[in-house]
Tab-separated table of C-alpha atoms in Angstrom:
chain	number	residue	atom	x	y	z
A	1	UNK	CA	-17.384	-5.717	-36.260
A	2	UNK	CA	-19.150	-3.084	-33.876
A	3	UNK	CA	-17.081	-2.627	-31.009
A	4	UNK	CA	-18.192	-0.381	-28.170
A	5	UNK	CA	-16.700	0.702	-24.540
A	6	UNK	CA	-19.403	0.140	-21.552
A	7	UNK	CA	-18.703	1.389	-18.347
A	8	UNK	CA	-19.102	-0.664	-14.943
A	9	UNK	CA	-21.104	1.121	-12.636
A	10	UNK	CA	-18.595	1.851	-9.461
A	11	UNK	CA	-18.739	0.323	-6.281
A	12	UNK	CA	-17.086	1.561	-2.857
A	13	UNK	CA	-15.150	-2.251	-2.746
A	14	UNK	CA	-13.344	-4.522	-4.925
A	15	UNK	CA	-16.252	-7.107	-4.429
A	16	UNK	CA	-19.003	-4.889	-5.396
A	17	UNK	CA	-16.910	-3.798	-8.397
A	18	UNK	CA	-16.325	-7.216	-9.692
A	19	UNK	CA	-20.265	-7.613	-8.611
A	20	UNK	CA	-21.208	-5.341	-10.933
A	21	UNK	CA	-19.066	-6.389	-13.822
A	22	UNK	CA	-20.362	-9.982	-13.908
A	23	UNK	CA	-23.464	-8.552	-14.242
A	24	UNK	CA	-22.419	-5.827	-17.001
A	25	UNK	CA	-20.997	-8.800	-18.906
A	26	UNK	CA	-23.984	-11.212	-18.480
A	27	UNK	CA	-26.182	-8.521	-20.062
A	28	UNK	CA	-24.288	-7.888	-23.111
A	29	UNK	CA	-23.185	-11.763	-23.747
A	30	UNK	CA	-27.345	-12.389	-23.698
A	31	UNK	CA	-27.872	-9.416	-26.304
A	32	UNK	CA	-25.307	-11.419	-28.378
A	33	UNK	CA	-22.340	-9.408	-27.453
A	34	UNK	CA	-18.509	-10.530	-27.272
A	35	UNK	CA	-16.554	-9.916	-24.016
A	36	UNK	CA	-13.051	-8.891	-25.747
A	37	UNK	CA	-11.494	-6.666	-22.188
A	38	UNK	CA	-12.074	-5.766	-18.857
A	39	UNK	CA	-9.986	-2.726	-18.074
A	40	UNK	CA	-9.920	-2.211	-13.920
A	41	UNK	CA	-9.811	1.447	-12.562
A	42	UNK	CA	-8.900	0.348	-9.344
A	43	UNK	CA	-10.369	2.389	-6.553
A	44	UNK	CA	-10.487	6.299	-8.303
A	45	UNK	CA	-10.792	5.779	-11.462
A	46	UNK	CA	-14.040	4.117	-13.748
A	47	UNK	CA	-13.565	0.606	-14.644
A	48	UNK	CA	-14.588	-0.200	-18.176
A	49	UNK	CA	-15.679	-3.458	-20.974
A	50	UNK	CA	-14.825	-3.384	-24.692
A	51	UNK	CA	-17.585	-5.600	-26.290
A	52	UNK	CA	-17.912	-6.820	-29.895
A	53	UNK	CA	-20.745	-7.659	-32.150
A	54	UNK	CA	-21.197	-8.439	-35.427
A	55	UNK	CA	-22.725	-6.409	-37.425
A	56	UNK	CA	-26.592	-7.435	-38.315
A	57	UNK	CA	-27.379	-4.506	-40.994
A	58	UNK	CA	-28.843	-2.119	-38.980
A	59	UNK	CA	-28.136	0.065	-35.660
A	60	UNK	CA	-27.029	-1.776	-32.729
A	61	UNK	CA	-29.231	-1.133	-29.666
A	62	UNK	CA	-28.148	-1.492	-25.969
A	63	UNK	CA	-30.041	-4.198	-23.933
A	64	UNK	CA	-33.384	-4.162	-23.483
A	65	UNK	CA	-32.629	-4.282	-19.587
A	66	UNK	CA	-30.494	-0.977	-20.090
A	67	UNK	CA	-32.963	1.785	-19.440
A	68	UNK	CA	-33.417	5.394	-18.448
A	69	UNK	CA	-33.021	4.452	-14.620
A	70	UNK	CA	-29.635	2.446	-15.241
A	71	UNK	CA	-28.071	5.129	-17.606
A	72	UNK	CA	-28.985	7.783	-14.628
A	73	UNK	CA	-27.418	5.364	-12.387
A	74	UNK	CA	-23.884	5.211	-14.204
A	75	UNK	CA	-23.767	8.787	-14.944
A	76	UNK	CA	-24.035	9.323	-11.078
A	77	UNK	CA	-21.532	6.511	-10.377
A	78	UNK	CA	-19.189	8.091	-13.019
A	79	UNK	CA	-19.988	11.624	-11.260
A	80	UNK	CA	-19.119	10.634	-7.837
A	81	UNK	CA	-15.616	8.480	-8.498
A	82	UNK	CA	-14.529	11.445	-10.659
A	83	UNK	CA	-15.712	13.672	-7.240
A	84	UNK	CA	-13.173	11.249	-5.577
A	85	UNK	CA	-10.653	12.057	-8.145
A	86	UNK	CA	-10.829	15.553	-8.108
A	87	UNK	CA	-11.050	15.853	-3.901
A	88	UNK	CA	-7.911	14.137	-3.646
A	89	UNK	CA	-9.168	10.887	-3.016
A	90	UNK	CA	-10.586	10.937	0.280
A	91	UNK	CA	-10.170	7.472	1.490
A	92	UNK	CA	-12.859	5.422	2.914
A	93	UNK	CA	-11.475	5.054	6.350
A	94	UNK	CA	-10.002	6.719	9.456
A	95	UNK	CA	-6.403	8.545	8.670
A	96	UNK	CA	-7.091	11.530	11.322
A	97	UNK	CA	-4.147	10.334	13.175
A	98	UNK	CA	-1.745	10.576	10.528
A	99	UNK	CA	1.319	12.304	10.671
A	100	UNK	CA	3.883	14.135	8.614
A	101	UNK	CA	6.571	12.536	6.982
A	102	UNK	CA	9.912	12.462	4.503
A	103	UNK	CA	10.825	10.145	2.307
A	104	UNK	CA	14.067	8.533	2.345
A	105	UNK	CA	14.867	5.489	-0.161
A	106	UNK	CA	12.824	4.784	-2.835
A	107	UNK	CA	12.890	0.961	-3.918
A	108	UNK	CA	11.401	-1.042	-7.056
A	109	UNK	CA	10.682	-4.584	-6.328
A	110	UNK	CA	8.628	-5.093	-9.870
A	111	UNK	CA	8.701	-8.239	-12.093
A	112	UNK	CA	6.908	-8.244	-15.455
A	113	UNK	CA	3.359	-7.323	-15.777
A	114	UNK	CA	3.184	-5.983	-12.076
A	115	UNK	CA	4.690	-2.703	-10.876
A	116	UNK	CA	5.873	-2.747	-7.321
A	117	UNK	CA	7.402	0.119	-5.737
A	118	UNK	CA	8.001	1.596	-2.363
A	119	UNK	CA	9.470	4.051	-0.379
A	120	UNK	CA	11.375	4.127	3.159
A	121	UNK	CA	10.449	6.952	5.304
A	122	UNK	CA	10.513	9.110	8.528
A	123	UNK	CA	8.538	10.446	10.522
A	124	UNK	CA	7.435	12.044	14.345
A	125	UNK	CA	4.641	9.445	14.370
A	126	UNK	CA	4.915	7.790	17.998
A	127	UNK	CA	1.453	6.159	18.519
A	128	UNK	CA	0.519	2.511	16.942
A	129	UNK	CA	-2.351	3.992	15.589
A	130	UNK	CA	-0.285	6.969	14.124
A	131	UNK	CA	2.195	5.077	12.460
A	132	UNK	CA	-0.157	2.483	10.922
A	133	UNK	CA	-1.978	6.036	9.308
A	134	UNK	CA	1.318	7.749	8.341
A	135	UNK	CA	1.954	4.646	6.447
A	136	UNK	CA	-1.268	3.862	4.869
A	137	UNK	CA	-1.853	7.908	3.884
A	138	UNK	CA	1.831	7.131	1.998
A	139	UNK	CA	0.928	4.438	0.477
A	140	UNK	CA	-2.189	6.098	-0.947
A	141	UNK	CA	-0.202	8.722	-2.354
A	142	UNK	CA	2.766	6.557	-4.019
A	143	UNK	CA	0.025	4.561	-5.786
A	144	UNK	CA	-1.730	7.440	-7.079
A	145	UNK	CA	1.727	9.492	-7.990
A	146	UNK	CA	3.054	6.377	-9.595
A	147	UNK	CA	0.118	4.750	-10.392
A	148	UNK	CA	1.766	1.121	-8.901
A	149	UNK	CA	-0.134	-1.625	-9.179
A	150	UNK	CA	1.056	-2.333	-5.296
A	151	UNK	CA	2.428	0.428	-3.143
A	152	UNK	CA	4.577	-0.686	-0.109
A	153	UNK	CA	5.705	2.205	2.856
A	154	UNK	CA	7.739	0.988	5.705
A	155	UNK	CA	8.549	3.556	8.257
A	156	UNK	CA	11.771	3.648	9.906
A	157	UNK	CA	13.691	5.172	13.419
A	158	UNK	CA	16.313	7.067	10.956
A	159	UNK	CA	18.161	7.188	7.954
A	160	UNK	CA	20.849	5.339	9.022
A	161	UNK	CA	18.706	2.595	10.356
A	162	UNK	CA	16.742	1.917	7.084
A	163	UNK	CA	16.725	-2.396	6.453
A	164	UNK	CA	18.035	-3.102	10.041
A	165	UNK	CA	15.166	-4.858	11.446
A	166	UNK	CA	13.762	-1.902	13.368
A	167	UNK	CA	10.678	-0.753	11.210
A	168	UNK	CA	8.132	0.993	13.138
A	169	UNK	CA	5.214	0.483	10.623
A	170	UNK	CA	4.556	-1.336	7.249
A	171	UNK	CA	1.936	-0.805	4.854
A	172	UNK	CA	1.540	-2.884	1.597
A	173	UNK	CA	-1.287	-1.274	-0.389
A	174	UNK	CA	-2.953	-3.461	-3.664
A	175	UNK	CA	-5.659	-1.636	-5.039
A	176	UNK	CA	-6.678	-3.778	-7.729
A	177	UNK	CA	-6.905	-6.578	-4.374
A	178	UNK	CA	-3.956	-8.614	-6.384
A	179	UNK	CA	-1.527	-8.660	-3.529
A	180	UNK	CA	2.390	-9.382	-4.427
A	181	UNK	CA	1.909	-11.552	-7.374
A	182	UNK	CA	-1.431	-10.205	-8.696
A	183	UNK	CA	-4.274	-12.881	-7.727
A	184	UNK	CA	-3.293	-13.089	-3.984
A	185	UNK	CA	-6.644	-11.612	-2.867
A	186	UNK	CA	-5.789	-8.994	-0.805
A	187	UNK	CA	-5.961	-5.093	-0.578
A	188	UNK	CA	-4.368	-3.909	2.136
A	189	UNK	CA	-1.369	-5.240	4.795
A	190	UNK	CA	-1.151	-3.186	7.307
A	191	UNK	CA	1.532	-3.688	10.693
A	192	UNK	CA	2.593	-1.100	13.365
A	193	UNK	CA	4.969	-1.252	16.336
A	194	UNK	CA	3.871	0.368	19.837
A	195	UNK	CA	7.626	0.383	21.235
A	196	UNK	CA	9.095	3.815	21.367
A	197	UNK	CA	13.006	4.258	20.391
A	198	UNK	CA	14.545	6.788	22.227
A	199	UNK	CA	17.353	9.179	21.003
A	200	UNK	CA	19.582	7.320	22.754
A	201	UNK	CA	18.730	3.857	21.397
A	202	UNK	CA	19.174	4.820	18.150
A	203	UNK	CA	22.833	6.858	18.812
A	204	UNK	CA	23.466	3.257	20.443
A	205	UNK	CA	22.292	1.553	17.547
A	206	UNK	CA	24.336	3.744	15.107
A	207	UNK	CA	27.459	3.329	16.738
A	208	UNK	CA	26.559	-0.648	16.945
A	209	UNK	CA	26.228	-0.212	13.489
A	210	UNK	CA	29.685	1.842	12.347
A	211	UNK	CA	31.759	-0.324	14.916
A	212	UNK	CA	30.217	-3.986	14.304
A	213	UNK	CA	33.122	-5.796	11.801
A	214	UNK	CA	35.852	-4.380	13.929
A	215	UNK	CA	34.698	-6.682	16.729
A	216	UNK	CA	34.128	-9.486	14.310
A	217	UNK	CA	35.619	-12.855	15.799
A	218	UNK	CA	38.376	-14.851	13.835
A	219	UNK	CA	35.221	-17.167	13.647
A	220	UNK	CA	33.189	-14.526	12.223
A	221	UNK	CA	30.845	-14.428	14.818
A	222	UNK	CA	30.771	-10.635	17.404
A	223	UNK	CA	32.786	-10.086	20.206
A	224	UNK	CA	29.345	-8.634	21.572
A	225	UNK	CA	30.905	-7.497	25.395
A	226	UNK	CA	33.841	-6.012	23.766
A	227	UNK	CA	31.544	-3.973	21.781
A	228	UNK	CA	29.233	-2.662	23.629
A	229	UNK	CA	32.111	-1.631	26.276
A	230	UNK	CA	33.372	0.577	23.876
A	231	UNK	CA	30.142	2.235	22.756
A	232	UNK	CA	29.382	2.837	26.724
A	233	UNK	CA	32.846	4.095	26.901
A	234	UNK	CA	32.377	6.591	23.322
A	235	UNK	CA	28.537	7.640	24.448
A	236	UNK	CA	29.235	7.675	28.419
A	237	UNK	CA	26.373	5.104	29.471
A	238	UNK	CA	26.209	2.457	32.165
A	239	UNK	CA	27.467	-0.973	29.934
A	240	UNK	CA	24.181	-2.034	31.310
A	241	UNK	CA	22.113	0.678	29.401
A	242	UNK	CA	23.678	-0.929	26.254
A	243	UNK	CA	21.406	-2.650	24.118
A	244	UNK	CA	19.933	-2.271	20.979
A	245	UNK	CA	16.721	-0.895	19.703
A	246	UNK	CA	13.368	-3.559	19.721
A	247	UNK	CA	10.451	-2.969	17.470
A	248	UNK	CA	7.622	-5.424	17.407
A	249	UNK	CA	5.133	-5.357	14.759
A	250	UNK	CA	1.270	-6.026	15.649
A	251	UNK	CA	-1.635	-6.222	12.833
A	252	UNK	CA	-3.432	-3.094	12.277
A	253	UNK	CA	-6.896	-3.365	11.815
A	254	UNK	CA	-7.881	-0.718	9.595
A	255	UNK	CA	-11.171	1.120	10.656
A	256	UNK	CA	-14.170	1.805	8.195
């Protein structure tokens, strides 16, 4: 059994790479070939097929249809994804607005045959647009660090507020365009809030925190005025000026 490795020419999308690997495979299935694998290189590396023949007695020759001009074509295609590699990746759309930022929690939500990971971070993003780039330039990098098949950031106000429902941006990241599960169809999920959270808010929000079960009803449910009288009293605000944090999420659209 001959059994060779054929790379698919890249593409700058997930549709044009799939595009290009029906066609690989159509051309070696007429020459008589086998389609054993399709190995996927996501978006920086080459994507490749392992086909099989049987052997007829005498060299094996590549399609008729596979000529000087197509070989020059893959070696370029090959050239300019491993440019990508080597540059760092530079995405395909606008992250100018990005900020800084630290990361805090790392989490695994990974079942069999799918590895999902994320991390929980900070950062002096303010703007809607900033946050939704701080989150997808993260994202970028924990895939390519940790080579997940999805990469999820979610940026939060501060340490002590990670998983309390104040996120200021979320980006889920699926290079191979698998989504959660693996055949969801997507790439990228992208949300950012535009509310600011001032250092006060979030001292408020801390103390809401640290103080909440002592002001816990025999009921169960929060003796809410009770509670926030005593954080006015502790941080020396106006009752009125006591409320917690609010951070809406809009869609980002990301821009090509």
């Amino acid at each position: 059994m001959v059994e060779k490795k054929v790379v698919i020419p890249a593409a700058f999308t997930q549709q044009g790479r799939d595009k290009n690997a029906e066609k690989l495979k159509a051309k070696y299935e007429k020459a008589g070939w086998t389609i054993k694998e399709h190995i996927s290189g996501g978006m920086t590396k080459p994507s490749y097929l392992i086909v099989q023949k049987e052997p007829v007695g005498k060299k094996e020759k590549m399609p008729s249809s596979f000529g000087w001009p197509q070989a020059i074509t893959m070696v370029l295609a090959i050239l300019a994804v491993s440019m990508c590699t080597l540059t760092n990746s530079q995405p395909e759309f606008d992250l100018s607005k990005a900020k800084s930022y630290a990361i805090i929690e790392k989490e695994d939500f990974s079942f069999p045959g799918r590895n999902r990971l994320g991390w929980v971070i900070t950062s002096p993003a303010r703007t809607f647009e900033e946050r939704a780039q701080t989150a997808i330039k993260a994202a970028i990098t924990l895939q390519k660090e940790l080579k997940a098949d999805i990469a999820s950031v979610r940026i939060e106000p501060d340490p002590e507020l990670s998983g309390l429902g104040y996120p200021l941006a979320i980006a889920n990241y699926s290079p191979d365009n698998g989504g959660y599960s693996g055949d969801q169809g997507w790439t990228w999920r992208v949300e950012a809030s535009r509310n600011q959270i001032s250092p006060q808010q979030i001292a408020i929000a801390k103390m809401w925190k640290n103080n909440r079960e002592s002001f816990l009803k025999p009921d169960g449910s929060l003796d809410e005025p009770n509670l926030r009288m005593e954080i006015s009293k502790n941080l020396g605000l106006p009752f009125e000026q006591v409320h917690l944090p609010w951070a809406m999420l809009e869609k980002y659209e990301i821009q090509k």
